[in-house]
CSV table of C-alpha atoms in Angstrom, one decimal:
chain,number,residue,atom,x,y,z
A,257,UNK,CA,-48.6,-43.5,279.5
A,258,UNK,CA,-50.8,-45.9,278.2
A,259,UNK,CA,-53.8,-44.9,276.3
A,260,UNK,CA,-57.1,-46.9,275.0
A,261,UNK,CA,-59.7,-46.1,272.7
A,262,UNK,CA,-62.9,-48.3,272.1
A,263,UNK,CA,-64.4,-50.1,268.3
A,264,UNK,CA,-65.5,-46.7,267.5
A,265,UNK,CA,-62.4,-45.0,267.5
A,266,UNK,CA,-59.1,-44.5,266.2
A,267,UNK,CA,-55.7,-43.6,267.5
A,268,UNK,CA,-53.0,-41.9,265.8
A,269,UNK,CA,-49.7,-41.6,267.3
A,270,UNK,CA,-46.7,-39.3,266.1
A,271,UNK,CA,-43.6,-37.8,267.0
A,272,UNK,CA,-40.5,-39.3,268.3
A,273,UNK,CA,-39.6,-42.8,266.8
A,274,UNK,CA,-43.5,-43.0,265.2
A,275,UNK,CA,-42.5,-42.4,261.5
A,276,UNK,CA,-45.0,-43.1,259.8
A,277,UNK,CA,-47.2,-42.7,262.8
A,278,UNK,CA,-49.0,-45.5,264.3
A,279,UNK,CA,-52.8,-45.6,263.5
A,280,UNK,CA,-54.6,-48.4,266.4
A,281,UNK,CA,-58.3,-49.0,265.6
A,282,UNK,CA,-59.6,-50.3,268.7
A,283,UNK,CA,-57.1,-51.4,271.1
A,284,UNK,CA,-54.5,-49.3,273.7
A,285,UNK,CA,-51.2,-48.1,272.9
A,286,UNK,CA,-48.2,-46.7,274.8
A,287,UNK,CA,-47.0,-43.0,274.3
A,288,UNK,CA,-44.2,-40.9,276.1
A,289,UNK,CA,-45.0,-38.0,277.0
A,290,UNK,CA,-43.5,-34.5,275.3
A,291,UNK,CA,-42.2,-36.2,272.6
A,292,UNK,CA,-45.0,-38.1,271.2
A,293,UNK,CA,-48.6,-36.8,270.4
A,294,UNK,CA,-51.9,-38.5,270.2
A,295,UNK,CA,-54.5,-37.8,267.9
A,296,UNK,CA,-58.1,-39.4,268.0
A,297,UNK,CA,-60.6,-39.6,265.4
A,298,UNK,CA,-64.5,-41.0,265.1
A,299,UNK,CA,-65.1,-44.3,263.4
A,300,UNK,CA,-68.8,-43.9,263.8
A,301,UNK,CA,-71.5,-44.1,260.9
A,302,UNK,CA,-72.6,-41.2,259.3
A,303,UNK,CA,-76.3,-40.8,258.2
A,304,UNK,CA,-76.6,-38.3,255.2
A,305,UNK,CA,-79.9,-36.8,254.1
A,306,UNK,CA,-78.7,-36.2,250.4
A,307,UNK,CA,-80.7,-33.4,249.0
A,308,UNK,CA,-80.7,-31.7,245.6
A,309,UNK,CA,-83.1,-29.1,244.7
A,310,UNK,CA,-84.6,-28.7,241.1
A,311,UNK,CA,-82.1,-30.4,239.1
A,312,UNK,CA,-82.6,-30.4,235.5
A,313,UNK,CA,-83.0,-33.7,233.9
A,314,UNK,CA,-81.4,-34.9,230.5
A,315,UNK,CA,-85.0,-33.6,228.9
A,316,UNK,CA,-84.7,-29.9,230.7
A,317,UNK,CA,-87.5,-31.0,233.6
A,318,UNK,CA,-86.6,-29.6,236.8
A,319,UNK,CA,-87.0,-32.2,239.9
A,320,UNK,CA,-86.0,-32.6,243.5
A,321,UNK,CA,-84.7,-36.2,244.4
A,322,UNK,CA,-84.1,-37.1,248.2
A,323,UNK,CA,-81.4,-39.6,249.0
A,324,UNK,CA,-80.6,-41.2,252.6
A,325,UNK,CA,-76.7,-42.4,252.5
A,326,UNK,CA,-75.2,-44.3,255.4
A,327,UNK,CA,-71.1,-43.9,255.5
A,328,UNK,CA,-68.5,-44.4,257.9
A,329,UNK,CA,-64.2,-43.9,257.8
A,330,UNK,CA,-62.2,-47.6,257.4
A,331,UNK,CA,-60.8,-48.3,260.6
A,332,UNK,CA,-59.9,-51.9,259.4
A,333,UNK,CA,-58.6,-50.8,256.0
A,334,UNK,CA,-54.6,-49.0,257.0
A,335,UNK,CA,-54.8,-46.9,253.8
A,336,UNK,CA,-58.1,-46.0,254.1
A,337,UNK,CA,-57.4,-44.8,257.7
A,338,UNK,CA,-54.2,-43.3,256.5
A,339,UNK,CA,-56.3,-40.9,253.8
A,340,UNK,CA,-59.0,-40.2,256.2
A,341,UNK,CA,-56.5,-39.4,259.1
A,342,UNK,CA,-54.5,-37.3,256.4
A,343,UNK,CA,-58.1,-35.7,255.2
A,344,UNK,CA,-60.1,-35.0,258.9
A,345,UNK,CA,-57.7,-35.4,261.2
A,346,UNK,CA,-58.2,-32.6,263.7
A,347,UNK,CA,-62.3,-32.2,262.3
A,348,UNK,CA,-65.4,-33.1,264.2
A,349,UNK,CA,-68.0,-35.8,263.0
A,350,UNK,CA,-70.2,-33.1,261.9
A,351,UNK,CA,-67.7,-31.2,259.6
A,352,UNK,CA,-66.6,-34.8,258.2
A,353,UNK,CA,-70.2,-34.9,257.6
A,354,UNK,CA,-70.9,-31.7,255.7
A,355,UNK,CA,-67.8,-32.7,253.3
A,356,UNK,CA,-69.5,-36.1,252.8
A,357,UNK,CA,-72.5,-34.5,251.9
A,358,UNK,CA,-71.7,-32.4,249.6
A,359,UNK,CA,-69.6,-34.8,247.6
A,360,UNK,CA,-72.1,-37.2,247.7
A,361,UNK,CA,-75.4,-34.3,246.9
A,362,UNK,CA,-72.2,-33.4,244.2
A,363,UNK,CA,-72.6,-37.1,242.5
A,364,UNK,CA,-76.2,-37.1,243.1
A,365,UNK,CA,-76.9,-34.3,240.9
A,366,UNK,CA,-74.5,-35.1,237.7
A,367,UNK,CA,-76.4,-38.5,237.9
A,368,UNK,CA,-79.7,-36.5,237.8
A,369,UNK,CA,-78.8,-34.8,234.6
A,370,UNK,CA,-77.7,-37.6,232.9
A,371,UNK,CA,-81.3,-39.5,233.0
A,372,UNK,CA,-84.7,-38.7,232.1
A,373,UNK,CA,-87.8,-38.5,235.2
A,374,UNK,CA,-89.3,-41.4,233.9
A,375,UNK,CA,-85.8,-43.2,233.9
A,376,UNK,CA,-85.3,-41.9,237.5
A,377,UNK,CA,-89.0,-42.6,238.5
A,378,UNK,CA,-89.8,-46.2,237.2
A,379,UNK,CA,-86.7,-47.5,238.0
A,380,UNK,CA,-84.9,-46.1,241.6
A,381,UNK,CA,-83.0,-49.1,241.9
A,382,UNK,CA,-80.9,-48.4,238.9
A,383,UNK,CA,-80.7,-44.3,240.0
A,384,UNK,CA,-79.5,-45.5,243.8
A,385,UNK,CA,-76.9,-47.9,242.0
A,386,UNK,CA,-75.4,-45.6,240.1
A,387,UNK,CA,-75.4,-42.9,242.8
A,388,UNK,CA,-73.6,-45.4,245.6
A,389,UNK,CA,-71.0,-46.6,242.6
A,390,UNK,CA,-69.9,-43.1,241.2
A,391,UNK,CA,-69.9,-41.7,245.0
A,392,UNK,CA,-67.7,-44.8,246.7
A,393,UNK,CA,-65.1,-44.6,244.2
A,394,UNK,CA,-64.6,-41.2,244.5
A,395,UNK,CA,-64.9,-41.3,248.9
A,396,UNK,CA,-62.8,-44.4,248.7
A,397,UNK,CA,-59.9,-41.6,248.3
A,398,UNK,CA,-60.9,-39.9,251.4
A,399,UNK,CA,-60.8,-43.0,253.5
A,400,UNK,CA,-64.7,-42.8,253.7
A,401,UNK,CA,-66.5,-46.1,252.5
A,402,UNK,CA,-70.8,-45.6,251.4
A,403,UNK,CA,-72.3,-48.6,253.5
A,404,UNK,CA,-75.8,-47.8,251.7
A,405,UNK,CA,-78.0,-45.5,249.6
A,406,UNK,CA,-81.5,-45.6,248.7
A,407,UNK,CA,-83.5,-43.0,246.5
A,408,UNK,CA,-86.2,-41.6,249.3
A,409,UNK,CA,-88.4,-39.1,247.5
A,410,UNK,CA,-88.6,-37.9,243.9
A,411,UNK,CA,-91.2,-34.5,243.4
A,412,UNK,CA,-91.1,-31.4,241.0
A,413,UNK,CA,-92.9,-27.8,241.3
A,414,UNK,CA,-94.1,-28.4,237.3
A,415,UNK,CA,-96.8,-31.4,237.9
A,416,UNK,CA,-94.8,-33.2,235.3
A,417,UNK,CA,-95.1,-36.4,237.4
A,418,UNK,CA,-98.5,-35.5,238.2
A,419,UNK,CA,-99.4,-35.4,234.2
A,420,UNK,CA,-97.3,-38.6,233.7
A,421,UNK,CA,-99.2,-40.0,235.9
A,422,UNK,CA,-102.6,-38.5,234.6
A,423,UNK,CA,-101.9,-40.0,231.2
A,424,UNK,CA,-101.1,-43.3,232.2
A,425,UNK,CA,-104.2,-43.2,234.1
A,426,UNK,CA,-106.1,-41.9,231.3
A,427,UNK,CA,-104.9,-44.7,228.8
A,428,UNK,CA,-105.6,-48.0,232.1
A,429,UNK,CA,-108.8,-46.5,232.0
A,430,UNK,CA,-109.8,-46.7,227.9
A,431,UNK,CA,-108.3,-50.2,228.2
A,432,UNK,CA,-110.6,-51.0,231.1
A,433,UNK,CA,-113.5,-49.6,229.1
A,434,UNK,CA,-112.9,-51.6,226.2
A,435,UNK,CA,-111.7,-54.6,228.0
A,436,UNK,CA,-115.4,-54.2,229.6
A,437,UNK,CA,-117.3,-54.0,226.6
A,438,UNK,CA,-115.4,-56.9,224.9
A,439,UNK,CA,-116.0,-59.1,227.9
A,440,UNK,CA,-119.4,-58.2,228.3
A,441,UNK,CA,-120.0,-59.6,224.2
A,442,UNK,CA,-117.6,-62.3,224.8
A,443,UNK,CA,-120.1,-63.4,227.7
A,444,UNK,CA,-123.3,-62.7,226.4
A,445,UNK,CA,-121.8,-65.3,223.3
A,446,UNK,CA,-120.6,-67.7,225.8
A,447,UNK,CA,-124.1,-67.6,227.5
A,448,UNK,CA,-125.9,-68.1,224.3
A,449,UNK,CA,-123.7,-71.1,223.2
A,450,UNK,CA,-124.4,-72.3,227.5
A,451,UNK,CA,-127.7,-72.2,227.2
A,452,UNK,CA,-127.9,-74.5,223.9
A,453,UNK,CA,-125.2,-76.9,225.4
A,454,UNK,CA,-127.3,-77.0,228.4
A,455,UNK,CA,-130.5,-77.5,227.1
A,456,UNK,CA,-129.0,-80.3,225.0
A,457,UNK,CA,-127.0,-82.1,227.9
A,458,UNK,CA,-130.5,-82.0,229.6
A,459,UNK,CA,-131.8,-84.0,227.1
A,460,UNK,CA,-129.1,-86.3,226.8
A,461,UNK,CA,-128.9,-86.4,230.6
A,462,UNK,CA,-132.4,-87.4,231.0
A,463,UNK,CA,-132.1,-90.4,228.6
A,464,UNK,CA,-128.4,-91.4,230.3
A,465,UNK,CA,-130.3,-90.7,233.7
A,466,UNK,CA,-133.5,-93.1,232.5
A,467,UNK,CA,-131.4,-95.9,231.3
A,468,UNK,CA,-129.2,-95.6,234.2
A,469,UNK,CA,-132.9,-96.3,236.2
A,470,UNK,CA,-133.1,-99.3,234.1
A,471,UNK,CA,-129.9,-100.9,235.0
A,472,UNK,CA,-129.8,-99.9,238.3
A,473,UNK,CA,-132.8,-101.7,239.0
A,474,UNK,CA,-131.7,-104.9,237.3
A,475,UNK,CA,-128.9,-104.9,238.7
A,476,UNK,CA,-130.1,-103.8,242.2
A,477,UNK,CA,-132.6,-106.6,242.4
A,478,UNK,CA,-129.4,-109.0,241.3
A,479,UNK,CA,-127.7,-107.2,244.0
A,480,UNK,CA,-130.0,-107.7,246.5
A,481,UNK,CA,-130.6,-111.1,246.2
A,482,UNK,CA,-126.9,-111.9,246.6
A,483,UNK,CA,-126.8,-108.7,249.5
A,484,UNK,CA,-129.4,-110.8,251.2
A,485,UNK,CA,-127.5,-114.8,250.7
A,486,UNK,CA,-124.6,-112.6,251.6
A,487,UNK,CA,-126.1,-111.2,254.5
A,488,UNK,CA,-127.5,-114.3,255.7
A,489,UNK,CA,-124.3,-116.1,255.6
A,490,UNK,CA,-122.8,-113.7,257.6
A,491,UNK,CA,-125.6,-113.6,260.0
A,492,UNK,CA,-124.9,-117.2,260.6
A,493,UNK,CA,-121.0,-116.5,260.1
A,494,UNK,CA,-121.2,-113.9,263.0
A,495,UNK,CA,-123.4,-115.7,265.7
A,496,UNK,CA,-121.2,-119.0,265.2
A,497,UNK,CA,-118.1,-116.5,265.3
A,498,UNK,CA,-120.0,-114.9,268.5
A,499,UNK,CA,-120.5,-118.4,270.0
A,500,UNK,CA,-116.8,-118.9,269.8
A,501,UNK,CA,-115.9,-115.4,270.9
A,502,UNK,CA,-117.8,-115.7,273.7
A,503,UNK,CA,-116.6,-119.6,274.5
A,504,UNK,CA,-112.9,-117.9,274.4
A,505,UNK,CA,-113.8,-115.1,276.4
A,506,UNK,CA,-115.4,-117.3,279.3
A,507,UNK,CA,-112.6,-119.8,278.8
A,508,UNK,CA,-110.0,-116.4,279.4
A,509,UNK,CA,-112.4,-115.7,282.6
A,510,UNK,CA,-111.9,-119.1,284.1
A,511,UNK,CA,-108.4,-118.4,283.4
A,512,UNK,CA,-108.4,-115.1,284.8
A,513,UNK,CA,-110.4,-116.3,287.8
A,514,UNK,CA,-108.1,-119.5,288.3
A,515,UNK,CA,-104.9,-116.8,288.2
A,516,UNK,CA,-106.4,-114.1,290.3
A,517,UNK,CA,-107.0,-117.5,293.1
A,518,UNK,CA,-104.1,-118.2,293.1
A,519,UNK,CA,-102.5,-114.8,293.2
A,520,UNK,CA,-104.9,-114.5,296.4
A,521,UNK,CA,-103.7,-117.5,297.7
A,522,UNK,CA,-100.1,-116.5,297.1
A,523,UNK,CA,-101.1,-113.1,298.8
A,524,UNK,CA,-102.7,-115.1,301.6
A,525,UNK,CA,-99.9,-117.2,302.4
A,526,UNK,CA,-97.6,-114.0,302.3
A,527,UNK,CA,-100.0,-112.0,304.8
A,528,UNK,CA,-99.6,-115.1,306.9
A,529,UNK,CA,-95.6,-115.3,306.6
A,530,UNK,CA,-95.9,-111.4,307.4
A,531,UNK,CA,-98.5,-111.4,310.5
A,532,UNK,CA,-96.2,-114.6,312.2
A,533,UNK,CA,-93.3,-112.3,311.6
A,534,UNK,CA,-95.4,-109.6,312.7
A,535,UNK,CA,-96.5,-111.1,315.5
A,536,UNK,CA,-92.8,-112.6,316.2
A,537,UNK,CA,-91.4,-109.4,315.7
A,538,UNK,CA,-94.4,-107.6,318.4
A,539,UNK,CA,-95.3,-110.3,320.5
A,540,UNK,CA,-93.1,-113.3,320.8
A,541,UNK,CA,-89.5,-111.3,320.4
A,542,UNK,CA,-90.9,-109.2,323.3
A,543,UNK,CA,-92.4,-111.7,325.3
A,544,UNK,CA,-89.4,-113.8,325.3
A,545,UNK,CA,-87.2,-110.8,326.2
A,546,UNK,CA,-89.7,-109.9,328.9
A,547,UNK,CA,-89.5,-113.8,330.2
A,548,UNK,CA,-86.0,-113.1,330.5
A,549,UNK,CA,-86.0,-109.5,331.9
A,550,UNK,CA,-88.3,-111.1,334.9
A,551,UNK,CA,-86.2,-114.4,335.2
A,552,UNK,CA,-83.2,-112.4,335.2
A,553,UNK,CA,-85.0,-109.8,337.8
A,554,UNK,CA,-86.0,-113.5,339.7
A,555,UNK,CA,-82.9,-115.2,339.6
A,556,UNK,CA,-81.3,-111.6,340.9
A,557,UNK,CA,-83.6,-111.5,343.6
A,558,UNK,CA,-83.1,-115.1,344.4
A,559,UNK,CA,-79.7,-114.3,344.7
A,560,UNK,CA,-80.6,-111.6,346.9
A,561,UNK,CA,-82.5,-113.1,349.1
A,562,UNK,CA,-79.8,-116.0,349.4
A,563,UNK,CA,-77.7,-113.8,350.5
A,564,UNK,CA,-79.9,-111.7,353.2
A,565,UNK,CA,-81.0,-114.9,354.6
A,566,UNK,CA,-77.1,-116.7,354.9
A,567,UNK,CA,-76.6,-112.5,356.1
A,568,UNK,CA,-79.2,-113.1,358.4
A,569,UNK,CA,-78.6,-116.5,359.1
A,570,UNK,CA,-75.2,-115.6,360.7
A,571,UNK,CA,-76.2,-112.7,362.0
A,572,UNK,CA,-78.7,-115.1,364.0
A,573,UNK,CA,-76.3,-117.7,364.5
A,574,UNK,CA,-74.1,-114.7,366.2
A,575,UNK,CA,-76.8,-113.2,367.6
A,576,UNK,CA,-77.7,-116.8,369.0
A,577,UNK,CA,-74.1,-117.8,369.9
A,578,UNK,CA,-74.0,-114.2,372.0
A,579,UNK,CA,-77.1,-114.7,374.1
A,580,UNK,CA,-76.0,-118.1,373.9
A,581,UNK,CA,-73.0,-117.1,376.1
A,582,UNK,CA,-75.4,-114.6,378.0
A,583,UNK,CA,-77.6,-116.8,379.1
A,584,UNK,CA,-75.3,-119.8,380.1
A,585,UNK,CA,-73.1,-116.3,381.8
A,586,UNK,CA,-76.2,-115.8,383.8
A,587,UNK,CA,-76.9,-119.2,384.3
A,588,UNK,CA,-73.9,-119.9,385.8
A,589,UNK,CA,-74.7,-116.6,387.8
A,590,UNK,CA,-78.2,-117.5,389.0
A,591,UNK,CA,-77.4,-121.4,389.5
A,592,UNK,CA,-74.6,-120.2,391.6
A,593,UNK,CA,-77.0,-117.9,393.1
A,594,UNK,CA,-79.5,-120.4,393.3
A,595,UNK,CA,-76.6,-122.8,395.0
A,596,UNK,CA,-76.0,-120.2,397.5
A,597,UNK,CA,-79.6,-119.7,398.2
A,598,UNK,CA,-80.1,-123.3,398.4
A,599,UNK,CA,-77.0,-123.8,400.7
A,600,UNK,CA,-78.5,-121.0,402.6
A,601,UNK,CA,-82.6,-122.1,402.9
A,602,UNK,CA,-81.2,-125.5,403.7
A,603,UNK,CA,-79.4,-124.0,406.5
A,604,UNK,CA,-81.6,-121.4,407.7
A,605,UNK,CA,-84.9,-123.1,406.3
A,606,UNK,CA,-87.8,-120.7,407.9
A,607,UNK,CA,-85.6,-117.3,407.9
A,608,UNK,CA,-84.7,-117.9,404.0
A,609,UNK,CA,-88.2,-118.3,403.0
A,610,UNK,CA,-89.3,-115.2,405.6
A,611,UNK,CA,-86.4,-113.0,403.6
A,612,UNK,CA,-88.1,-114.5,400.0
A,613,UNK,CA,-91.5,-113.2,401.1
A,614,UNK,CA,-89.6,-110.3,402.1
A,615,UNK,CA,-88.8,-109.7,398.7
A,616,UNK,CA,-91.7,-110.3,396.9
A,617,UNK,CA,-93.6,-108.4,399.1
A,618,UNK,CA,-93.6,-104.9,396.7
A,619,UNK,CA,-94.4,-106.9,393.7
A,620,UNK,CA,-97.8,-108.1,395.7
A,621,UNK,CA,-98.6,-104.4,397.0
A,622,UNK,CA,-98.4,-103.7,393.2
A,623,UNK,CA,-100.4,-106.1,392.1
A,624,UNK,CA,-103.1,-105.2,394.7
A,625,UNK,CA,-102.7,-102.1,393.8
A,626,UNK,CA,-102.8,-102.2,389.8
A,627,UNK,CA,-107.0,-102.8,390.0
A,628,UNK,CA,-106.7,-99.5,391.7
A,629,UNK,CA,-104.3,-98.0,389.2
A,630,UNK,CA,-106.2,-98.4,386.2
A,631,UNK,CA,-110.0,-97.3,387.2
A,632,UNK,CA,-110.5,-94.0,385.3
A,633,UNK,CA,-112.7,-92.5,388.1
A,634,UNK,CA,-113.3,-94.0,391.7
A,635,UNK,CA,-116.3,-92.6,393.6
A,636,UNK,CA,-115.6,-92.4,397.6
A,637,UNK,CA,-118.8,-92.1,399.9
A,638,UNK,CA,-117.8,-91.4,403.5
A,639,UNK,CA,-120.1,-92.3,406.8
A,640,UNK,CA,-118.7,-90.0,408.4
A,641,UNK,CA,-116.6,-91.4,410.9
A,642,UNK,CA,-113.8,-92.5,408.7
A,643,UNK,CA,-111.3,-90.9,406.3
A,644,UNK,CA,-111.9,-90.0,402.6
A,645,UNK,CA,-109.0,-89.7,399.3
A,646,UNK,CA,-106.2,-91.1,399.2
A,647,UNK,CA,-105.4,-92.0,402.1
A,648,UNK,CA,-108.6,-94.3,402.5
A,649,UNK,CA,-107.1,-96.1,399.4
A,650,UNK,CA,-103.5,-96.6,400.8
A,651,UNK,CA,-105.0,-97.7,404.1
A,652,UNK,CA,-106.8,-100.3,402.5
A,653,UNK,CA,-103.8,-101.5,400.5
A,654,UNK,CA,-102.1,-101.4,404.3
A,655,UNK,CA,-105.0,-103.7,405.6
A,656,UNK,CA,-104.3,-105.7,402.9
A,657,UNK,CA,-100.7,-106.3,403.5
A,658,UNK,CA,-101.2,-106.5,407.3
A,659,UNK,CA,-103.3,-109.4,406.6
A,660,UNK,CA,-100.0,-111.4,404.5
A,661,UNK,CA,-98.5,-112.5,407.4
A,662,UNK,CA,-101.7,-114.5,408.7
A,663,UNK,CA,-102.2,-116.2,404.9
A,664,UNK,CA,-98.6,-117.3,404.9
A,665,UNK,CA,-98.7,-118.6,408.0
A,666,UNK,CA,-101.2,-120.7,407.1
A,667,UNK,CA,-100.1,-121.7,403.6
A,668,UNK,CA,-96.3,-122.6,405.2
A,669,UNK,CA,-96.8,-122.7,408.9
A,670,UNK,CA,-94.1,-120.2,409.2
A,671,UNK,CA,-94.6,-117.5,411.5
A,672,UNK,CA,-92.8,-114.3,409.9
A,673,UNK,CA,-92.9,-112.6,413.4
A,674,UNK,CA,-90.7,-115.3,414.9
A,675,UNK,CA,-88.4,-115.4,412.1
A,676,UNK,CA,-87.6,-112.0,412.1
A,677,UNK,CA,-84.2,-112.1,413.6
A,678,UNK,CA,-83.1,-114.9,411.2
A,679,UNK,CA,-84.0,-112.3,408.6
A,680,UNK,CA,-81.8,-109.7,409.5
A,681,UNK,CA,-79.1,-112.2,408.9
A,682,UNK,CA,-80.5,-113.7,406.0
A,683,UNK,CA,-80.0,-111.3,403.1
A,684,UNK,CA,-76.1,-110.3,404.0
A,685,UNK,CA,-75.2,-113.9,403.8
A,686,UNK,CA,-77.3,-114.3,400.0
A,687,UNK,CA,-75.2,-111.4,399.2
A,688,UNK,CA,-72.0,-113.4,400.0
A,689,UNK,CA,-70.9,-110.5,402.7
A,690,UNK,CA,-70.9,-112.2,406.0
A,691,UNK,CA,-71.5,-115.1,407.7
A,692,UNK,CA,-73.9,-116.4,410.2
């Protein structure tokens, strides 16, 4: 089986084939059951509140000293781990602990009466040296190494620190007192010999500060009168310098000016080349491909009315050539007609003409009729003796008729009475069926 532990841990493994056993610090490690044993033990540090009551110092003076101690077993050291695995193997961190302690609190205390309070009180760097070297040296053996100690609290039940400390405070004070006085003289002194230097550097002051007056005004009125040539020159200096400055700057205007026209005329001319691309691009490009969209949609048309009018054309000219063919069909039919009917008025003379009239004679009741036909209302007023409706109307188309014979006689001085046996002949014969 395979077994792991973490940093903070050790593994020991014995038995079969693990002579001396195998000690892993961190890691995993392979162990057969029943015949091999693992053993695990803490690598964690230890925090030790070191304590020794009332221990008497090299001078007799009981005192209790507090240490803090931070230790931990060597996992990276094999013989360290070795002697702690041979010392606590089997032990929890807190019994590991109380044996640390009291070897440490052990140490602690021989160091203690070996040194005076003062010694242990002025200096606890030196006591908490000597504490961590005397106690690694001797933990070293048990696989334990001290990471730190440091000296936390030193007190005693006697006040012996307390008077220490009174006396001491006693003697800062004299020297303060005296200190005072001596500074107080040494000032009063110093104010003394002050006051004399002053009043005599007042003097001497005044005299430095009156001839100082003296050449200050000399030499300011020498000053001034250069100040002002000075002043004037520059005066003149900086309006002729002005002049130029401002020649230059209106000369850099023009320029400025000249450069800005022609950057508009550059951005002119490039607004023009865009619009006339612009206006290529929206107006002409289209335009053009309109003109020949509708010239393509004319010529198609063209084309298409070309080609209904040749349809048309023929159709007419067959159309044409067909009643073409009827009408010289039926003029051959009526001329042969016509022939026959000729052949036959020549022959029969009055009885063809009787059997025309003959014919015609329904299409003159209808005309004589048609006045009749299309009046909307017709008002009939009867004297009496006569007959009213429709049959008034039909007898009066009858009178009409009656009244034919009489006109035609005297339009063709043909008597339709007379002829009225050649007209029972006359229509068999235009019908080609018999002869006369």
């Amino acid at each position: 089986m395979f077994y792991t532990c973490g940093p903070n841990e050790a593994m020991v493994v014995s038995g079969f084939c693990r002579s001396p056993p195998l000690m892993i610090a961190g890691g995993r490690v392979f162990v057969v059951p029943c015949i091999q044993q693992i053993q695990r033990i803490s690598l964690n540090t230890l925090t030790l509140n070191v304590k020794s009551d009332k221990v008497y110092t090299r001078h007799g003076v009981p005192i209790s000293v507090t240490g803090i101690a931070q230790m931990k077993i060597q996992g990276q050291n094999k013989e360290m781990l070795a002697a702690a695995c041979q010392m606590f193997m089997g032990k929890s961190e807190g019994e590991i602990a109380q044996i640390a302690l009291e070897t440490l609190e052990g140490h602690q205390r021989a160091i203690i009466a070996h040194l005076t309070v003062e010694e242990i009180y002025k200096d606890r760097k030196k006591f908490s040296e000597q504490v961590f070297k005397v106690a690694s040296s001797d933990l070293v053996n048990m696989g334990i190494s001290v990471v730190s100690y440091t000296l936390k609290d030193v007190h005693d039940d006697q006040d012996y620190l307390h008077s220490l400390g009174k006396a001491r405070t006693a003697q800062v004070q004299k020297d303060a007192r005296i200190g005072e006085a001596q500074n107080k003289r040494d000032a009063v002194i110093r104010e003394a010999h002050a006051m004399q230097e002053k009043v005599s550097a007042q003097y001497l002051n005044e005299i430095e500060m009156a001839k100082a007056q003296r050449d200050y005004e000399l030499k300011k009125a020498a000053y001034d009168i250069e100040v002002n040539t000075k002043k004037a020159e520059s005066e003149m200096a900086y309006q002729l310098q002005a002049a130029k400055t401002k020649q230059r700057i209106e000369e850099e205007k023009m320029q400025v000016q000249v450069v800005e026209r022609a950057q508009q005329i550059m951005l002119q001319e490039q607004e023009i080349i865009r619009k006339e691309k612009e206006l290529e691009a929206k107006v002409r490009k289209p335009a053009e491909a309109e003109r020949y969209r509708l010239e393509k949609l004319a010529e198609a048309e063209r084309l298409q009315l070309i080609m209904e009018a040749e349809a048309e054309a023929e159709s007419i000219r067959v159309k044409g050539e067909a009643e073409a063919f009827a009408v010289e069909a039926k003029g051959k039919a009526d001329a042969e007609q016509m022939s026959k009917k000729a052949e036959a008025f020549k022959e029969y003379k009055e009885g063809a003409m009787v059997d025309m009239l003959l014919e015609k004679l329904p299409l003159m009741a209808e005309e004589i009729s048609k006045p009749l036909s299309a009046a909307q209302k017709v008002t009939m007023v009867s004297s009496g003796g006569s007959e009213v409706g429709a049959a008034k109307l039909t007898g009066e188309v009858l009178d009409i008729m009656t009244r034919l014979p009489e006109a035609v006689e005297r339009l063709t001085g043909v008597s339709i009475s007379q002829s009225s046996s050649a007209a029972m002949c006359i229509r068999p014969v235009s019908l080609g069926v018999c002869e006369p």
